Short mmCIF file of C-alpha atoms in Angstrom, two decimals:
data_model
loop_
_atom_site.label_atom_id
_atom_site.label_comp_id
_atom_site.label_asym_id
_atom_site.label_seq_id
_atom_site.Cartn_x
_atom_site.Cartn_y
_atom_site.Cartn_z
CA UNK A 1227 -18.36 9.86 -13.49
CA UNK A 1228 -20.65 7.34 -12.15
CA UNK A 1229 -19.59 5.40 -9.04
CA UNK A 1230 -18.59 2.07 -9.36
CA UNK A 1231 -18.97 -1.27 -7.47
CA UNK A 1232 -15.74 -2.62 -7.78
CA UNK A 1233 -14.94 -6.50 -6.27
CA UNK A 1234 -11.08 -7.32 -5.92
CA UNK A 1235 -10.56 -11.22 -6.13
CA UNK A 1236 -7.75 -12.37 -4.03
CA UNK A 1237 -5.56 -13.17 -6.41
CA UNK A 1238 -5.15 -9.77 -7.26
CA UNK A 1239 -4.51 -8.69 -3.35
CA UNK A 1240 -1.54 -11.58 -3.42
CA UNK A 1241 -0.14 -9.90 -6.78
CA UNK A 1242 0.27 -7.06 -4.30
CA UNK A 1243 1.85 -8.82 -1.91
CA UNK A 1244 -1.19 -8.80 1.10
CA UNK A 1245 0.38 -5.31 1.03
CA UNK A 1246 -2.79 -3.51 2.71
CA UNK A 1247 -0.87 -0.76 4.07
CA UNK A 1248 -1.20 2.26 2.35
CA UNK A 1249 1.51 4.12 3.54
CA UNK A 1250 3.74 1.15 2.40
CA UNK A 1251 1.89 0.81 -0.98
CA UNK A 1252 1.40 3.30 -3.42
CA UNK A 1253 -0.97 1.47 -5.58
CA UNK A 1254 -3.08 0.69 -2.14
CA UNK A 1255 -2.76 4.79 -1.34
CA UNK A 1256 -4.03 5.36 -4.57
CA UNK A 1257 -7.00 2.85 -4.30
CA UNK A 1258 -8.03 5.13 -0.60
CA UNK A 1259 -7.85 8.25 -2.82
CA UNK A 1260 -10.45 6.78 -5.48
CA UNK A 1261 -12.59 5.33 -2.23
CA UNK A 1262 -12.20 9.17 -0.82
CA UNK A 1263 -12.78 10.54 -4.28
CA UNK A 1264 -16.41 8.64 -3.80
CA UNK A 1265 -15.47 7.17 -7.39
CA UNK A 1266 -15.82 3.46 -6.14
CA UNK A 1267 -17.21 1.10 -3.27
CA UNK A 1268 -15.07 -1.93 -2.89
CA UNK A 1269 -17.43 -5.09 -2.04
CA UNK A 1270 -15.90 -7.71 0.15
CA UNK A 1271 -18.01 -11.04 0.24
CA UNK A 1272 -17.19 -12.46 3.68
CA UNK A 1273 -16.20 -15.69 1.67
CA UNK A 1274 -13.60 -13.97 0.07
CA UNK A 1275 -12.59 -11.93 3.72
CA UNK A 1276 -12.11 -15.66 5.01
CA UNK A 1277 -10.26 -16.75 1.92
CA UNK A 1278 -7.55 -13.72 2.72
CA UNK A 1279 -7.50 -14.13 6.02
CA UNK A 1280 -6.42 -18.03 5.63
CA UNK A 1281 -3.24 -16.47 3.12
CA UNK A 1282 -2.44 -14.04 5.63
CA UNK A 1283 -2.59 -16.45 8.72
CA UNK A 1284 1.22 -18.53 9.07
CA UNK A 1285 3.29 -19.59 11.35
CA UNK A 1286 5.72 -17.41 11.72
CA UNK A 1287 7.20 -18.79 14.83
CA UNK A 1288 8.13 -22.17 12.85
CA UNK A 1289 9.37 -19.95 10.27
CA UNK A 1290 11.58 -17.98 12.53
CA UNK A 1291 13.23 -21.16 13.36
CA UNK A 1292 13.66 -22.24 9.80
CA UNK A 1293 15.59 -18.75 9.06
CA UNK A 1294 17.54 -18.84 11.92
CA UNK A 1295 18.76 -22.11 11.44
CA UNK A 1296 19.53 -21.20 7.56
CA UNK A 1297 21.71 -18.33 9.17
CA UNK A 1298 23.61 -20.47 11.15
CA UNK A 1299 24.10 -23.07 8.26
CA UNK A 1300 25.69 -19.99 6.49
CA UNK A 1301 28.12 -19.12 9.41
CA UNK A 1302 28.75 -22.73 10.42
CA UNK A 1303 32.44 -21.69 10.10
CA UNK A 1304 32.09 -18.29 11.91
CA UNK A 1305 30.13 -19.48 15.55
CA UNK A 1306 30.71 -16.45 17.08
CA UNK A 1307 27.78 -15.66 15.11
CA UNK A 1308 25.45 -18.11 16.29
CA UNK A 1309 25.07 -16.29 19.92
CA UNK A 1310 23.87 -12.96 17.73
CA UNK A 1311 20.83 -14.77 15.79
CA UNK A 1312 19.88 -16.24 19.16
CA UNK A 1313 19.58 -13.11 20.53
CA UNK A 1314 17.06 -12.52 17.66
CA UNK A 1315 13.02 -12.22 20.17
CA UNK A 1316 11.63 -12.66 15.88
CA UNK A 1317 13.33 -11.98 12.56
CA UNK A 1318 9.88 -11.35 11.16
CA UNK A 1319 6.53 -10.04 12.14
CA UNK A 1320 3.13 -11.09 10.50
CA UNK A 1321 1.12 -7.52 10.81
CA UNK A 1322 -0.79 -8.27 7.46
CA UNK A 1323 -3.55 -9.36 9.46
CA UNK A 1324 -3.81 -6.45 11.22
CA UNK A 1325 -3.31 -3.73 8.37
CA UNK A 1326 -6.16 -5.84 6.38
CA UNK A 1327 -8.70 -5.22 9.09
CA UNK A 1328 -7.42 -1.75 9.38
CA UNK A 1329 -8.55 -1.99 5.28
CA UNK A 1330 -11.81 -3.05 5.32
CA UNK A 1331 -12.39 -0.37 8.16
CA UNK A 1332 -10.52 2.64 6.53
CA UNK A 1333 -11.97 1.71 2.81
CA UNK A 1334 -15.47 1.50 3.87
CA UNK A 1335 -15.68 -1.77 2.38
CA UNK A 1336 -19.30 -3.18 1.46
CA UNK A 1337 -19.39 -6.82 3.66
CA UNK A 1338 -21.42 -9.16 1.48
CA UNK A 1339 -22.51 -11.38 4.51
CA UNK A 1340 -23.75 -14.99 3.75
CA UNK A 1341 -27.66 -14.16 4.18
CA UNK A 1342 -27.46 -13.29 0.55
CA UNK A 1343 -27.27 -16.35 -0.51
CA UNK A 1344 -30.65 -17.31 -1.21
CA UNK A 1345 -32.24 -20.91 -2.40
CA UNK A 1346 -31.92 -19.20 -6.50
CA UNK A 1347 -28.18 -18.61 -5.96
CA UNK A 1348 -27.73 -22.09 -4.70
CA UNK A 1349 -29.71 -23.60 -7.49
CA UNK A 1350 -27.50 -21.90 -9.91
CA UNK A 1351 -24.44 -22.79 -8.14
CA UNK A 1352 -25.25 -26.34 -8.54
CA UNK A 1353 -26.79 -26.23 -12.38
CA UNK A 1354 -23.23 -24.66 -13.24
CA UNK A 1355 -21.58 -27.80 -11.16
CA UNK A 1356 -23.21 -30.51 -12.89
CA UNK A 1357 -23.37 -28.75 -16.27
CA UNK A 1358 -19.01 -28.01 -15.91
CA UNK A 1359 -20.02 -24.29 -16.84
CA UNK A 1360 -17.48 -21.71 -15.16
CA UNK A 1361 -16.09 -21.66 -12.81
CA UNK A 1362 -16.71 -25.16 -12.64
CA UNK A 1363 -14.72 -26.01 -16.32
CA UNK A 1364 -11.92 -27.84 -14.83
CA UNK A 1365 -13.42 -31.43 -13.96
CA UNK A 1366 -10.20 -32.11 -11.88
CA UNK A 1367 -10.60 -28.73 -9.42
CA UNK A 1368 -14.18 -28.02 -9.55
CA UNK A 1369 -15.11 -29.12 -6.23
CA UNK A 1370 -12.60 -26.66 -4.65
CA UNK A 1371 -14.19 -23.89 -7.00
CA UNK A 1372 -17.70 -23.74 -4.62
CA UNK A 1373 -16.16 -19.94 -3.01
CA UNK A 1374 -15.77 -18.24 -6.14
CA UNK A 1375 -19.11 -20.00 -7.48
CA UNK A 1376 -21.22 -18.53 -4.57
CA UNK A 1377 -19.21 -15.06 -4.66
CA UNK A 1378 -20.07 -14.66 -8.54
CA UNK A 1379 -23.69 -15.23 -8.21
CA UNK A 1380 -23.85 -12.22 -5.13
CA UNK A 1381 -22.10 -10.58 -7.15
CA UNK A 1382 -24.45 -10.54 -10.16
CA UNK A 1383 -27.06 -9.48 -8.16
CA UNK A 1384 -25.50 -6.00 -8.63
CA UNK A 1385 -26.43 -3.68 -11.56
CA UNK A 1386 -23.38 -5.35 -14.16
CA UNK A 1387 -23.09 -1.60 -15.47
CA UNK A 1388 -21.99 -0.32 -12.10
CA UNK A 1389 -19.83 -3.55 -11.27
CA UNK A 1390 -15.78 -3.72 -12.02
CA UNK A 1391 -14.29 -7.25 -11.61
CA UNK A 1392 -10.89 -7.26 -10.96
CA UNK A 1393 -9.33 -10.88 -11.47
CA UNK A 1394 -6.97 -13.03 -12.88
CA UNK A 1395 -8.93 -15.92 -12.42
CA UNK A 1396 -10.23 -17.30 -15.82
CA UNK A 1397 -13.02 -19.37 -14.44
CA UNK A 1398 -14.23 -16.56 -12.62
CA UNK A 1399 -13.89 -13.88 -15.32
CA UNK A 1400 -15.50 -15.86 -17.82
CA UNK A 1401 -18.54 -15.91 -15.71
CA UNK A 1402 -20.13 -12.18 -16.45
CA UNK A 1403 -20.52 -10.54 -19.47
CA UNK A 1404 -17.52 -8.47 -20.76
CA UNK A 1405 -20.03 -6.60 -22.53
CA UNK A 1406 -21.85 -5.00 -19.39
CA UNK A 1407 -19.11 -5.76 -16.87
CA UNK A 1408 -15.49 -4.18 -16.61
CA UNK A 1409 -13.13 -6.64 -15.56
CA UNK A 1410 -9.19 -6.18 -14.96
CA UNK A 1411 -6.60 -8.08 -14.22
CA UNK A 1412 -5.11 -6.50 -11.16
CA UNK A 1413 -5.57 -3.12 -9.51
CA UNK A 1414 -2.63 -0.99 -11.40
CA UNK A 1415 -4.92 -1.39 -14.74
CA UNK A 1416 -8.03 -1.07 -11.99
CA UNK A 1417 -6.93 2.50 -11.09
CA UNK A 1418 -5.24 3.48 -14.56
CA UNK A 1419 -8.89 3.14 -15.96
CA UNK A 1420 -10.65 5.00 -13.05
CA UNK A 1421 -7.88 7.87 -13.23
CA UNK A 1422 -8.53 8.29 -17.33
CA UNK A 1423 -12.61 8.59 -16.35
CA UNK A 1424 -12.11 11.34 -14.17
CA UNK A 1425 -10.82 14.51 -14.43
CA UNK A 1426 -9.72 15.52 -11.40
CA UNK A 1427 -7.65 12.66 -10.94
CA UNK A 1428 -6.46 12.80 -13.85
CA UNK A 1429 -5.30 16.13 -14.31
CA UNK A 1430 -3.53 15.74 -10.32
CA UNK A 1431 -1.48 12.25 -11.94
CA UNK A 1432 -0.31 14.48 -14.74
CA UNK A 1433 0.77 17.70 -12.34
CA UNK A 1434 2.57 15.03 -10.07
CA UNK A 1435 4.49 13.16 -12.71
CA UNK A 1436 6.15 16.41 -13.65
CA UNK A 1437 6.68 17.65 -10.55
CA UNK A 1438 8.41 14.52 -9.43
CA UNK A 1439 9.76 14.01 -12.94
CA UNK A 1440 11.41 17.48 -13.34
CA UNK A 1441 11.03 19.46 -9.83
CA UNK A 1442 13.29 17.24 -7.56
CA UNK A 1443 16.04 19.70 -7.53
CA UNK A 1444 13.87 22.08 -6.33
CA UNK A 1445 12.18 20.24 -3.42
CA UNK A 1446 15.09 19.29 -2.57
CA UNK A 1447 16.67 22.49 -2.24
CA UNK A 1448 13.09 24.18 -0.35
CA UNK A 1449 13.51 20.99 2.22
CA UNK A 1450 16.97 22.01 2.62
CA UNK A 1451 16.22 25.91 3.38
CA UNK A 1452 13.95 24.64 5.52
CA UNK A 1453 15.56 22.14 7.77
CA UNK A 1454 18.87 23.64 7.60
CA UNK A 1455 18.68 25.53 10.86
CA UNK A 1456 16.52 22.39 12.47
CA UNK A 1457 18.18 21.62 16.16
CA UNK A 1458 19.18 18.37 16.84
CA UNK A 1459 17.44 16.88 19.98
CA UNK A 1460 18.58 13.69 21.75
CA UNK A 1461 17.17 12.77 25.42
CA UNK A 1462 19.60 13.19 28.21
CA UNK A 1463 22.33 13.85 25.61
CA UNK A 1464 24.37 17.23 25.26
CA UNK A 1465 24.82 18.50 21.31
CA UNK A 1466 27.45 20.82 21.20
CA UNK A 1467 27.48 21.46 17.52
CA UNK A 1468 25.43 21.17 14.15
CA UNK A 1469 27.17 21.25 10.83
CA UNK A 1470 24.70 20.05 8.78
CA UNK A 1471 21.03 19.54 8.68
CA UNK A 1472 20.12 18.60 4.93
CA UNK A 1473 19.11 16.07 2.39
CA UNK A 1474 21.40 14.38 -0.16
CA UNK A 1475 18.69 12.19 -1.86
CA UNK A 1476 15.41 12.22 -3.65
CA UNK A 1477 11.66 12.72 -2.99
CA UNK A 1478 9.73 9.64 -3.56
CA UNK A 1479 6.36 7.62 -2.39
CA UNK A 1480 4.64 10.27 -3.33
CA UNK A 1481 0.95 10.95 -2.99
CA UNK A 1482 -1.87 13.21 -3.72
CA UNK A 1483 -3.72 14.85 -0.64
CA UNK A 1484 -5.73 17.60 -2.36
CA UNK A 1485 -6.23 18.75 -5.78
CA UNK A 1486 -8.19 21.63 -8.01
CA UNK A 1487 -7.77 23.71 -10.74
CA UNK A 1488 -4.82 25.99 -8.92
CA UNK A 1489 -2.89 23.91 -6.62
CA UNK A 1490 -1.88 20.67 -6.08
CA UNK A 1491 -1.43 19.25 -2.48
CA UNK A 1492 0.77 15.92 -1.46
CA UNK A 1493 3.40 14.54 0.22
CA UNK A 1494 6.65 13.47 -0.54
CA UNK A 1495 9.34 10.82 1.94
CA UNK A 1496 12.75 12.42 1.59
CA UNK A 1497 15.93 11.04 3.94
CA UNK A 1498 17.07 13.66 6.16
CA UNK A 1499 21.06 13.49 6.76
CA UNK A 1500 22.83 15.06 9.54
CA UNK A 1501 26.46 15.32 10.91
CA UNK A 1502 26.69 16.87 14.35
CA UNK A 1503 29.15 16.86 17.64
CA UNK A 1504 27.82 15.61 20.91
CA UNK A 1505 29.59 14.95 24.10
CA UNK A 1506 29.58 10.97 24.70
CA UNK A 1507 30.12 9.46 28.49
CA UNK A 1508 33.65 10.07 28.90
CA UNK A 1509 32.74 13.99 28.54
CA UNK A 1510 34.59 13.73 25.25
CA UNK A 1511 33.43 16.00 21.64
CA UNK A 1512 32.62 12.47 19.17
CA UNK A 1513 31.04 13.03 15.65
CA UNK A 1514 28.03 11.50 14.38
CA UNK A 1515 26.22 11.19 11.48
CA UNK A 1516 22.87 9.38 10.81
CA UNK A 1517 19.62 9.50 8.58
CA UNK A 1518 15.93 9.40 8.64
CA UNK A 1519 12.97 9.71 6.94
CA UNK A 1520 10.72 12.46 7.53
CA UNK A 1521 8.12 13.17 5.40
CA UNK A 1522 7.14 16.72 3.67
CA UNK A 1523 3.60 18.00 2.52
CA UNK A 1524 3.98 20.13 -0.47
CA UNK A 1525 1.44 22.84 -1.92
CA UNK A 1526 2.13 23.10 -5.82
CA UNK A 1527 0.80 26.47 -7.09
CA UNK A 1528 -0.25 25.66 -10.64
CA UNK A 1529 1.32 28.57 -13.30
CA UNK A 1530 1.29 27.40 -16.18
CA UNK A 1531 0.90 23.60 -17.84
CA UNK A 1532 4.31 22.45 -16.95
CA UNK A 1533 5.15 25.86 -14.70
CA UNK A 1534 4.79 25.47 -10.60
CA UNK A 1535 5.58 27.11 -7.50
CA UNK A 1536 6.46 25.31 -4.82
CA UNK A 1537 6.28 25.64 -1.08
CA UNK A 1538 6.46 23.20 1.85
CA UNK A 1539 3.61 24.09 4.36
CA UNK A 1540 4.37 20.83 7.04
CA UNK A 1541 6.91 18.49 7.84
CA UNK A 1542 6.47 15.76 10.31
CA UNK A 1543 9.90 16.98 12.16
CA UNK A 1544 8.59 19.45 14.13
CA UNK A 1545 11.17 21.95 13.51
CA UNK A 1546 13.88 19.17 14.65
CA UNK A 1547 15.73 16.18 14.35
CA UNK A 1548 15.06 13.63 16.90
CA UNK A 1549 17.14 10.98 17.49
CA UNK A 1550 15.53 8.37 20.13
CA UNK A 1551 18.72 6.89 20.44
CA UNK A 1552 22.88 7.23 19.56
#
């Protein structure tokens, strides 16, 4: 499988949400695993890096003050209420900023500074403007169309066989040639294509969709045999008994860490319940219950073409479960 150029408009980042977090997005975990896999190169123009850092940049101060005020309209008849939401420091934090920087360092994204843009690209820039030729088609928003005009022409400098568009954006699309370049409208159908070219990923999508499909009753029931004799540990805090240790959900979020033609390696977020005794501040025995999530990394032993064995080989619990705080 050849390795592809692949540019993601920004449309297609706000379809998923500015989520840039891959261990909050599946489809953005699954994007690092085709970046690992060395099947693609994502190539971030700087005008595009600018024109998702302006959608992630908002005032959330002025819109903590506009939900907090909502809250109160809700309880007007219940003030008691009002002195908890004051006591709210922010009701929500903007880290997409943050994580996207953490993207473009963790992806190995290609920068496509603005000393590529040499006197040819803006002479074609301009022929398309005066000629209304995409992505200048719409007389009544083509002056605001100048980013994706300049980002299209660096990106056509690229070999259109190696290049994957991925785009909503009509103007923009309808700029290349569908013949020579791949284009998709968002990254799902992005990585659905990349997993049919390749093998390897491939064949690890289909082991995991059966294994989550029809093995959950059994990682369960390995967690379980694993964690059930798991202390419980809380700072300055006496536990005098444990009666259970265990999980009463399902695996989910999960995602492939290693893969070839005998085992199958990934991890799995499972909620952890527990029940326990623990002597409170009077010196008196007070049950307690609570959850977390922990997550497990499972090694799949390929038997047959539905058939596995299964084994946990970590856990992020380290053989207990912490509780910062009762």
């Amino acid at each position: 499988m050849r390795k592809y150029k692949v540019f993601i408009d920004t449309c297609a980042y706000y379809k998923e949400q500015f989520q840039f977090d891959k261990t909050k997005s599946l489809v953005m975990a699954l994007l690092k695993n085709e970046v690992d896999l060395g099947n693609i190169e994502i190539l971030l123009p700087v005008i595009t890096l600018n024109e998702i850092k302006k959608n992630l940049l908002c005032d959330v101060e002025e819109y903590n003050i506009q939900i907090k005020n909502a809250i109160k309209k809700v309880f007007k008849d219940k003030p008691w209420f009002n002195n908890e939401i004051s006591n709210y420091q922010i009701l929500i934090d903007n880290n997409r900023l943050d994580d996207f920087t953490k993207f473009i360092k963790d992806y190995h994204c290609k920068i496509l500074n603005y000393d590529l843009i040499n006197s040819t690209i803006i002479q074609r820039v301009f022929e398309k403007y005066f000629k209304n030729q995409f992505p200048f088609e719409n007389n009544k928003y083509k002056k605001c169309e100048f980013p994706d005009a300049f980002v299209i022409e660096i990106l056509k400098t690229f070999d259109p066989t190696e290049l994957i568009i991925v785009s909503e954006d009509n103007g923009f699309i309808n700029s290349f040639d569908k013949d020579k370049v791949l284009i998709f409208d968002d990254i799902k159908s992005l990585l659905n294509y990349l997993i049919s070219k390749n093998p390897k990923s491939k064949n690890a999508f289909y082991h995991l969709s059966i294994i989550m499909d029809k093995y959950k009753e059994t990682m369960i029931k390995i967690v379980n045999d694993k964690v059930k004799n798991y202390n419980v540990v809380i700072p300055h805090v006496e536990v005098l008994t444990v009666n259970y240790v265990k999980s009463f959900g399902q695996p989910y979020d999960a995602k492939i860490i290693d893969f070839d033609e005998k085992y199958l390696t990934f991890s799995v977020s499972i909620v952890i319940d527990v029940e326990f005794e623990y002597l409170n501040d009077e010196q008196e025995a007070e049950l307690k219950s609570c959850g977390e999530v922990a997550d497990f990394i499972f090694k799949a032993e390929l038997l047959g073409k539905k058939d596995y064995k299964l084994e946990v080989i970590k856990d992020d619990m380290f053989d207990c479960f912490f509780i910062d705080k009762l």
